[in-house]
N, CA and C of each residue as an Amber inpcrd file, in Angstrom:
protein
   543
  60.0390000 161.7440000  82.7820000  59.0650000 160.6790000  82.5450000
  58.8660000 159.9270000  83.8500000  57.6340000 159.8460000  84.3460000
  57.3950000 159.2670000  85.6610000  57.6910000 157.7680000  85.7160000
  57.6610000 157.1130000  84.5800000  57.9740000 155.6770000  84.5690000
  59.1530000 155.4510000  83.6430000  60.3200000 155.8230000  84.0970000
  61.5000000 155.6560000  83.2510000  61.6260000 154.1830000  82.8840000
  61.9820000 153.9230000  81.6270000  62.1530000 152.5270000  81.2320000
  63.3200000 151.9810000  82.0430000  63.0040000 150.9420000  82.8180000
  63.9510000 150.4920000  83.8350000  65.0670000 149.6340000  83.2520000
  66.2100000 149.7380000  83.8920000  67.3440000 148.8980000  83.5310000
  67.5650000 147.9250000  84.6820000  67.6420000 146.6580000  84.3550000
  67.7920000 145.6350000  85.4040000  69.0980000 145.8440000  86.1650000
  69.0670000 145.5100000  87.4320000  70.2660000 145.6320000  88.2650000
  71.3010000 144.5880000  87.8260000  72.5510000 144.9370000  88.0130000
  73.6080000 144.0000000  87.6410000  73.6410000 142.8460000  88.6330000
  74.0060000 141.6940000  88.1410000  74.0770000 140.4980000  88.9780000
  75.2560000 140.5620000  89.9290000  75.3630000 139.5520000  90.8000000
  76.4250000 139.5630000  91.8100000  77.8240000 139.5410000  91.1990000
  77.9510000 139.0300000  89.9600000  79.2820000 138.9690000  89.3550000
  79.6960000 140.3180000  88.7670000  78.7650000 141.2540000  88.6420000
  79.0970000 142.5430000  88.0580000  79.0950000 142.4810000  86.5420000
  79.4760000 143.6030000  85.8990000  79.3910000 143.7080000  84.4430000
  80.1600000 142.6200000  83.6890000  81.3490000 142.2620000  84.1540000
  82.1480000 141.2500000  83.4440000  81.4220000 139.9130000  83.4400000
  80.8200000 139.5570000  84.5640000  80.0720000 138.3050000  84.6580000
  78.8640000 138.3050000  83.7460000  78.2020000 139.4420000  83.6400000
  77.0280000 139.5500000  82.7630000  77.4620000 139.3970000  81.3090000
  78.5660000 140.0570000  80.9370000  79.0650000 139.9370000  79.5600000
  79.4080000 138.4840000  79.2300000  79.9940000 137.7700000  80.1880000
  80.3340000 136.3620000  79.9690000  79.0600000 135.5380000  79.7730000
  78.0240000 135.8440000  80.5580000  76.7460000 135.1360000  80.4200000
  76.1180000 135.4290000  79.0550000  76.2140000 136.6700000  78.6050000
  75.6640000 137.0440000  77.2980000  76.3870000 136.2760000  76.1930000
  77.7160000 136.2190000  76.2700000  78.4900000 135.4860000  75.2550000
  78.1120000 134.0030000  75.2560000  77.9260000 133.4320000  76.4390000
  77.5310000 132.0200000  76.5320000  76.1540000 131.8160000  75.9030000
  75.2190000 132.7390000  76.1670000  73.8670000 132.6400000  75.5880000
  73.9260000 132.7760000  74.0710000  74.7620000 133.6880000  73.5830000
  74.9120000 133.8650000  72.1330000  75.4450000 132.5900000  71.4780000
  76.4390000 131.9570000  72.1230000  76.9860000 130.6950000  71.5850000
  75.9170000 129.6040000  71.5730000  75.1450000 129.5350000  72.6480000
  74.0860000 128.5200000  72.7570000  73.0410000 128.7180000  71.6480000
  72.6890000 129.9780000  71.3820000  71.6890000 130.2620000  70.3460000
  72.2500000 130.0430000  68.9410000  73.5410000 130.2370000  68.7720000
  74.1570000 129.9530000  67.4640000  74.0260000 128.4610000  67.1700000
  74.1500000 127.6440000  68.2200000  74.0290000 126.1940000  68.0580000
  72.5680000 125.7470000  67.9800000  71.6700000 126.5200000  68.6020000
  70.2430000 126.1540000  68.6310000  69.3920000 127.3860000  68.3190000
  69.3770000 127.8220000  67.0400000  68.7090000 129.0880000  66.6870000
  67.1820000 129.0520000  66.8030000  66.5960000 127.8970000  67.0550000
  65.1320000 127.8120000  67.1720000  64.6630000 127.8920000  68.6300000
  65.5480000 128.2720000  69.5400000  65.2180000 128.3790000  70.9620000
  64.5640000 129.7380000  71.2410000  63.2440000 129.7860000  71.1200000
  62.5140000 131.0550000  71.2820000  62.7380000 131.6650000  72.6640000
  62.6830000 130.8410000  73.7120000  62.8850000 131.3550000  75.0740000
  64.2940000 131.9380000  75.2110000  65.2670000 131.2840000  74.5810000
  66.6410000 131.7840000  74.6180000  66.7630000 133.1580000  73.9710000
  66.1070000 133.3400000  72.8040000  66.1400000 134.6410000  72.1240000
  65.4570000 135.7120000  72.9730000  64.3170000 135.3420000  73.5880000
  63.5700000 136.2950000  74.4140000  64.4110000 136.7250000  75.6160000
  65.0340000 135.7560000  76.2810000  65.8700000 136.0640000  77.4490000
  67.0620000 136.9220000  77.0410000  67.6960000 136.5690000  75.9120000
  68.8350000 137.3510000  75.4400000  68.3940000 138.7870000  75.0950000
  67.2270000 138.9190000  74.4560000  66.7130000 140.2560000  74.1070000
  66.5250000 141.1060000  75.3620000  65.9190000 140.5100000  76.3950000
  65.7030000 141.2520000  77.6470000  67.0340000 141.6300000  78.2890000
  68.0070000 140.7250000  78.2180000  69.3290000 141.0030000  78.7890000
  70.0030000 142.1470000  78.0350000  69.9490000 142.0930000  76.6930000
  70.5080000 143.2040000  75.9000000  69.8500000 144.5220000  76.3100000
  68.5300000 144.5110000  76.4790000  67.8200000 145.7270000  76.8810000
  68.3090000 146.2380000  78.2240000  68.4910000 145.3130000  79.1730000
  68.9730000 145.7060000  80.5060000  70.3660000 146.3140000  80.4350000
  71.1230000 145.9240000  79.4000000  72.4760000 146.4540000  79.2040000
  72.4880000 147.6700000  78.2830000  71.2930000 148.1690000  77.9150000
  71.1680000 149.3070000  76.9910000  71.7650000 149.0010000  75.6230000
  71.7370000 147.7510000  75.2260000  72.2190000 147.3610000  73.8920000
  70.9830000 147.1400000  73.0170000  70.3190000 148.2550000  72.6780000
  69.0090000 148.2020000  72.0280000  69.0210000 147.6610000  70.5990000
  70.0550000 147.9320000  69.7730000  70.0390000 147.3250000  68.4340000
  70.0480000 145.7920000  68.5220000  70.8920000 145.2430000  69.4220000
  70.9420000 143.7920000  69.6020000  69.6410000 143.2760000  70.2070000
  69.0760000 144.0460000  71.1230000  67.8040000 143.6450000  71.7400000
  66.7250000 143.5240000  70.6690000  66.6660000 144.5230000  69.7880000
  65.6400000 144.4980000  68.7460000  65.8220000 143.2820000  67.8320000
  67.0700000 143.0070000  67.4380000  67.3180000 141.8340000  66.5770000
  66.9000000 140.5450000  67.2790000  67.1990000 140.4210000  68.5560000
  66.8440000 139.2000000  69.2940000  65.3210000 139.0870000  69.4570000
  64.6440000 140.2070000  69.7190000  63.1720000 140.1740000  69.7990000
  62.5780000 139.7720000  68.4520000  63.1520000 140.2750000  67.3570000
  62.6530000 139.9140000  66.0250000  62.8050000 138.4160000  65.7850000
  63.9350000 137.8470000  66.2060000  64.1450000 136.3960000  66.0830000
  63.0760000 135.6540000  66.8890000  62.8570000 136.0940000  68.1140000
  61.8480000 135.4460000  68.9710000  60.4600000 135.5720000  68.3420000
  60.1700000 136.7320000  67.7390000  58.8350000 136.9480000  67.1560000
  58.5800000 136.0220000  65.9660000  59.6490000 135.6650000  65.2480000
  59.4920000 134.7080000  64.1380000  59.1490000 133.3230000  64.6740000
  59.7260000 132.9700000  65.8250000  59.5510000 131.6290000  66.3930000
  58.2520000 131.5020000  67.1880000  57.8560000 132.5560000  67.8920000
  56.6130000 132.5330000  68.6860000  55.7990000 133.7950000  68.3840000
  55.1580000 133.8320000  67.2040000  54.4580000 135.0530000  66.7840000
  53.2260000 135.3930000  67.6240000  52.7760000 134.4920000  68.4750000
  51.5880000 134.7650000  69.2930000  51.9260000 135.0850000  70.7430000
  53.1730000 135.4130000  71.0240000  53.6040000 135.7080000  72.3910000
  53.6420000 137.2240000  72.6040000  52.6800000 137.7370000  73.3660000
  52.5400000 139.1860000  73.5730000  53.8120000 139.8300000  74.1280000
  54.4580000 139.1700000  75.0840000  55.6380000 139.7670000  75.7320000
  56.7690000 140.0160000  74.7320000  56.8390000 139.2070000  73.6850000
  57.8560000 139.4140000  72.6540000  57.5650000 140.7270000  71.9160000
  56.2890000 140.9530000  71.5860000  55.9170000 142.1630000  70.8350000
  56.0640000 143.4180000  71.6870000  55.7110000 143.3480000  72.9760000
  55.8720000 144.5450000  73.8120000  57.3490000 144.8270000  74.0770000
  58.1580000 143.7710000  74.1790000  59.6000000 143.9660000  74.3180000
  60.1900000 144.6020000  73.0630000  59.7220000 144.1190000  71.9090000
  60.1600000 144.6920000  70.6310000  59.7340000 146.1580000  70.5440000
  58.5510000 146.4740000  71.0530000  58.0730000 147.8660000  71.0580000
  59.0010000 148.7450000  71.8890000  59.4120000 148.2500000  73.0560000
  60.3140000 149.0260000  73.9040000  61.6490000 149.2530000  73.1920000
  62.1920000 148.1870000  72.5930000  63.4710000 148.3250000  71.8740000
  63.3330000 149.3270000  70.7310000  62.2320000 149.2550000  69.9940000
  62.0030000 150.1870000  68.8810000  61.9300000 151.6270000  69.3780000
  61.2220000 151.8170000  70.5000000  61.1070000 153.1650000  71.0720000
  62.4720000 153.6910000  71.5020000  63.2610000 152.8440000  72.1380000
  64.5840000 153.2760000  72.5930000  65.4660000 153.6500000  71.4050000
  65.3170000 152.9260000  70.2980000  66.1350000 153.1950000  69.1120000
  65.6890000 154.4440000  68.3600000  64.4750000 154.9380000  68.6610000
  64.0750000 156.2220000  68.0540000  63.9770000 157.2890000  69.1390000
  64.9850000 157.2940000  70.0040000  65.1060000 158.3420000  71.0140000
  64.0200000 158.3250000  72.0690000  63.6400000 157.1240000  72.5330000
  62.5920000 156.9370000  73.5510000  61.2300000 157.4320000  73.0780000
  61.0420000 157.4870000  71.7630000  59.7880000 157.9690000  71.1890000
  58.8940000 156.7720000  70.8810000  57.6990000 156.7630000  71.4690000
  56.7760000 155.6370000  71.2970000  55.8580000 155.7840000  70.0890000
  55.9060000 156.9270000  69.3980000  55.0260000 157.1220000  68.2440000
  55.3760000 156.1580000  67.1170000  54.3800000 155.8170000  66.3190000
  54.6100000 154.9980000  65.1310000  54.7510000 153.5210000  65.4440000
  55.8490000 152.9230000  64.9630000  56.0560000 151.4790000  65.0860000
  55.9090000 150.9660000  66.5270000  56.5250000 151.6150000  67.5290000
  56.3830000 151.0730000  68.8820000  54.9140000 150.9140000  69.3190000
  54.0760000 151.8970000  69.0460000  52.6810000 151.7800000  69.4830000
  51.9070000 150.7580000  68.6520000  52.2830000 150.5610000  67.3810000
  51.6590000 149.4830000  66.5930000  52.0060000 148.1270000  67.2040000
  53.2520000 147.9760000  67.6670000  53.6840000 146.7270000  68.2960000
  52.9890000 146.5280000  69.6450000  52.8090000 147.6150000  70.3950000
  52.0900000 147.5490000  71.6760000  50.6480000 147.0940000  71.4370000
  50.0170000 147.6500000  70.4080000  48.6300000 147.2650000  70.0910000
  48.5560000 145.7710000  69.7770000  49.5420000 145.2770000  69.0550000
  49.5830000 143.8460000  68.7270000  49.7220000 143.0130000  70.0080000
  50.5940000 143.4540000  70.9100000  50.7850000 142.7470000  72.1790000
  49.4810000 142.7040000  72.9760000  48.7860000 143.8470000  73.0650000
  47.5330000 143.9010000  73.8330000  46.4320000 143.0750000  73.1760000
  46.4810000 142.9650000  71.8490000  45.5070000 142.1280000  71.1430000
  45.7470000 140.6600000  71.5020000  47.0070000 140.2640000  71.5950000
  47.3510000 138.8830000  71.9440000  47.1060000 138.5970000  73.4210000
  47.3940000 139.5820000  74.2710000  47.2010000 139.4190000  75.7140000
  46.8420000 140.7600000  76.3390000  45.5380000 140.9660000  76.6420000
  45.1110000 142.2410000  77.2310000  45.7430000 142.5260000  78.5960000
  46.4290000 141.5400000  79.1810000  47.0790000 141.7280000  80.4840000
  48.6080000 141.7740000  80.3770000  49.1380000 142.0950000  79.2100000
  50.5930000 142.1540000  79.0710000  51.1270000 143.3840000  79.8230000
  51.9210000 143.1720000  80.8710000  52.3650000 144.3070000  81.7030000
  53.1640000 145.3580000  80.9350000  54.1450000 144.9350000  80.1450000
  54.9860000 145.9050000  79.4250000  54.1360000 146.7370000  78.4660000
  53.1330000 146.0980000  77.8220000  52.2690000 146.8390000  76.8940000
  51.4720000 147.9080000  77.6400000  50.9920000 147.5850000  78.8510000
  50.2700000 148.5850000  79.6480000  51.2110000 149.7030000  80.0980000
  52.4230000 149.3390000  80.4820000  53.3850000 150.3570000  80.9120000
  53.6600000 151.3330000  79.7650000  53.9680000 150.7830000  78.5770000
  54.2910000 151.6390000  77.4330000  53.0820000 152.4480000  76.9730000
  51.8960000 151.8410000  76.9950000  50.6750000 152.5750000  76.6170000
  50.4350000 153.7360000  77.5720000  50.6710000 153.4970000  78.8540000
  50.5080000 154.5620000  79.8450000  51.4860000 155.6950000  79.6220000
  52.7360000 155.3410000  79.3410000  53.7590000 156.3680000  79.0850000
  53.3700000 157.1830000  77.8470000  52.9590000 156.4940000  76.7820000
  52.5880000 157.1880000  75.5400000  51.3940000 158.1130000  75.7810000
  50.3840000 157.6190000  76.4820000  49.2000000 158.4410000  76.7680000
  49.5900000 159.6590000  77.6120000  50.4470000 159.4510000  78.6170000
  50.8910000 160.5470000  79.4730000  51.6190000 161.5970000  78.6400000
  52.5310000 161.1480000  77.7680000  53.2770000 162.0910000  76.9270000
  52.3530000 162.8430000  75.9720000  51.2420000 162.2010000  75.5940000
  50.2510000 162.8230000  74.7020000  49.2310000 163.6540000  75.4870000
  49.4290000 163.7620000  76.7870000  48.5520000 164.5040000  77.7050000
  47.1530000 163.9000000  77.7720000  47.0280000 162.6110000  77.4580000
  45.7630000 161.8940000  77.6420000  45.8610000 161.1940000  78.9970000
  45.6890000 162.0070000  80.0560000  45.9590000 161.5300000  81.4050000
  44.9910000 160.4390000  81.8480000  43.7380000 160.5260000  81.4140000
  42.7560000 159.5080000  81.7890000  43.1770000 158.1400000  81.2300000
  43.6270000 158.1400000  79.9880000  44.0690000 156.8840000  79.3730000
  45.3300000 156.3610000  80.0710000  46.2380000 157.2640000  80.4220000
  47.4550000 156.8690000  81.1370000  47.0810000 156.1940000  82.4520000
  46.1620000 156.8090000  83.1840000  45.7230000 156.2410000  84.4660000
  45.0940000 154.8700000  84.2590000  44.2850000 154.7140000  83.2320000
  43.6550000 153.4150000  82.9540000  44.7190000 152.3290000  82.7620000
  45.7270000 152.6200000  81.9500000  46.7730000 151.6220000  81.6950000
  47.6070000 151.3550000  82.9450000  47.9380000 152.3960000  83.6930000
  48.7760000 152.1880000  84.8740000  48.0150000 151.4990000  85.9930000
  46.7010000 151.7610000  86.0960000  45.9040000 151.0190000  87.0920000
  45.8130000 149.5530000  86.7070000  45.6850000 149.2780000  85.4080000
  45.6770000 147.8840000  84.9410000  47.0130000 147.2290000  85.2960000
  48.1030000 147.9450000  85.0890000  49.4300000 147.4290000  85.4050000
  49.5660000 147.1620000  86.9040000  49.0660000 148.0820000  87.7090000
  49.1040000 147.9170000  89.1580000  48.3070000 146.6910000  89.5880000
  47.1630000 146.4520000  88.9430000  46.3230000 145.2940000  89.2640000
  47.0150000 143.9840000  88.8940000  47.9540000 144.0510000  87.9440000
  48.7040000 142.8520000  87.5690000  49.7880000 142.5580000  88.6060000
  49.8070000 143.3480000  89.6680000  50.6650000 143.1500000  90.8330000
  52.1410000 142.9660000  90.5100000  52.8160000 144.0340000  90.0710000
  54.2700000 143.9020000  89.9170000  54.8640000 143.4720000  91.2570000
  55.7540000 142.4950000  91.2460000  56.2660000 141.9580000  92.5050000
  57.1230000 142.9470000  93.2870000  57.6010000 143.9700000  92.6240000
  58.5200000 144.9310000  93.2280000  57.7430000 146.0660000  93.8960000
  57.7760000 146.1640000  95.2280000  57.0200000 147.2240000  95.9260000
  57.4740000 148.6280000  95.5330000  58.7570000 148.7740000  95.2100000
  59.2780000 150.0700000  94.7790000  58.6390000 150.4870000  93.4540000
  58.5100000 149.5150000  92.5500000  57.8930000 149.7610000  91.2470000
  56.4210000 150.1190000  91.4310000  55.7260000 149.3970000  92.3190000
  54.3170000 149.6850000  92.5910000  54.1610000 151.1090000  93.1410000
  55.0690000 151.5210000  94.0040000  55.0220000 152.8780000  94.5630000
  55.2640000 153.9090000  93.4590000  56.1910000 153.6040000  92.5540000
  56.4870000 154.4920000  91.4280000  55.2370000 154.6370000  90.5440000
  54.5570000 153.5130000  90.3170000  53.3230000 153.5340000  89.5230000
  52.2590000 154.3980000  90.1910000  52.0950000 154.2320000  91.5040000
  51.0870000 155.0400000  92.2280000  51.4040000 156.5270000  92.1270000
  52.6920000 156.8680000  92.2130000  53.0890000 158.2840000  92.0690000
  52.7450000 158.7880000  90.6690000  52.9980000 157.9650000  89.6440000
  52.6950000 158.3580000  88.2650000  51.1970000 158.5680000  88.0880000
  50.3960000 157.6940000  88.6920000  48.9340000 157.8140000  88.6160000
  48.4880000 159.1120000  89.2820000  49.0510000 159.4170000  90.4560000
  48.7050000 160.6590000  91.1590000  49.0910000 161.8820000  90.3290000
  50.2680000 161.8220000  89.7050000  50.7170000 162.9490000  88.8770000
  49.7670000 163.1520000  87.6980000  49.3700000 162.0550000  87.0510000
  48.4450000 162.1400000  85.9170000  47.0970000 162.7180000  86.3750000
  46.6080000 162.2670000  87.5360000  45.3400000 162.7930000  88.0590000
  45.4520000 164.2910000  88.3350000  46.5800000 164.7020000  88.9250000
  46.7980000 166.1150000  89.2420000  46.8150000 166.9600000  87.9650000
  47.5310000 166.4870000  86.9500000  47.6140000 167.2300000  85.6870000
  46.2530000 167.2830000  84.9890000  45.4900000 166.1890000  85.1000000
  44.1440000 166.1710000  84.5050000  43.2510000 167.2030000  85.1970000
  43.3530000 167.2890000  86.5260000  42.5550000 168.2780000  87.2730000
  42.9620000 169.6910000  86.8760000  44.2640000 169.9230000  86.7440000
  44.7490000 171.2450000  86.3350000  44.2120000 171.6190000  84.9570000
  44.0440000 170.6130000  84.0970000  43.5450000 170.8490000  82.7410000
  42.0170000 170.9210000  82.7150000  41.3920000 170.8210000  83.9060000
  39.9340000 170.9020000  83.9800000  39.2410000 169.6220000  83.5320000
  39.9570000 168.5070000  83.5670000  39.3890000 167.2180000  83.1740000
  39.6570000 166.1890000  84.2670000  39.0420000 166.3810000  85.4430000
  39.3240000 165.4490000  86.5460000  38.9760000 164.0110000  86.1620000
  39.7670000 163.0800000  86.7020000  39.5810000 161.6620000  86.4030000
  38.8050000 161.0150000  87.5300000  37.6830000 160.3950000  87.1960000
  36.8780000 159.6590000  88.1660000  37.5980000 158.3490000  88.4690000
  37.9850000 158.1440000  89.7280000  38.7070000 156.9290000  90.0890000
  37.7670000 155.8450000  90.6140000  36.4580000 156.0570000  90.4390000
  35.4810000 155.0700000  90.9010000  35.5210000 153.8120000  90.0660000
  34.6550000 152.8390000  90.3920000  34.6600000 151.5580000  89.6850000
  34.3000000 151.6890000  88.2080000  33.6010000 152.7620000  87.8380000
  33.1720000 152.8900000  86.4380000  34.1220000 153.7780000  85.6400000
  35.4130000 153.6680000  85.9410000  36.3960000 154.5300000  85.2580000
  36.3560000 154.3210000  83.7460000  36.0350000 153.1210000  83.2770000
  36.0200000 152.8510000  81.8300000  35.0620000 153.7920000  81.1090000
  33.8930000 154.0360000  81.6940000  32.9240000 154.9370000  81.0780000
  33.4660000 156.3430000  80.9520000  34.1980000 156.7890000  81.9630000
  34.7940000 158.1260000  81.9410000  35.7970000 158.2420000  80.8180000
  36.5670000 157.1990000  80.6330000  37.6260000 157.2330000  79.6200000
  37.0170000 157.4040000  78.2350000  35.9420000 156.6750000  77.9530000
  35.3160000 156.7230000  76.6320000  34.8920000 158.1690000  76.3070000
  34.4720000 158.9360000  77.3270000  33.9490000 160.2790000  77.0960000
  35.0700000 161.3210000  76.9980000  36.2860000 160.9460000  77.4580000
  37.3790000 161.9070000  77.4480000  37.8270000 162.1700000  76.0060000
  37.8600000 163.4390000  75.5940000  38.2910000 163.7230000  74.2110000
  39.7680000 163.4020000  74.0410000  40.1340000 162.9060000  72.8940000
  41.5410000 162.6150000  72.6120000  42.2560000 163.9430000  72.4270000
  43.4400000 164.0480000  73.0040000  44.2100000 165.3060000  72.8920000
  45.1990000 165.1990000  71.7670000
């Protein structure tokens, strides 16, 4: 998969320090269960630690508190996908659609949509989502380079399939005409 779902780097304290921070956050949320930002941060931390069942539960808590926050739904989509063997079909893509409805510029939703389209061999759609993600300027130059490589790979595969992708300004029109695979 050209855009592997990334795991955050460990902090300067290493794994033990991160576990201590997680326990402190859990205690804080037990005392203040209506802290939506706290649940969201804890969910992302669980995800970075590959603790996807806990991540999903924390995202669900956050979604109850802030149901109109796109990043919560796209995070929940990622956790759901990881819990079904990195498969984005079904619930994860329904959650991604909800995130994009709330915020058409949600980066995680574009990343996951691009991955799903790529896996479905809908390379034009993958390129559309990844170009949107690139335009949202991920701060990490390494990530931006990874995205550009994924876009090039999708374009190459589309050309091999006899469906070259027009990278001009009117790419949206091209996408509409591309048959769904």
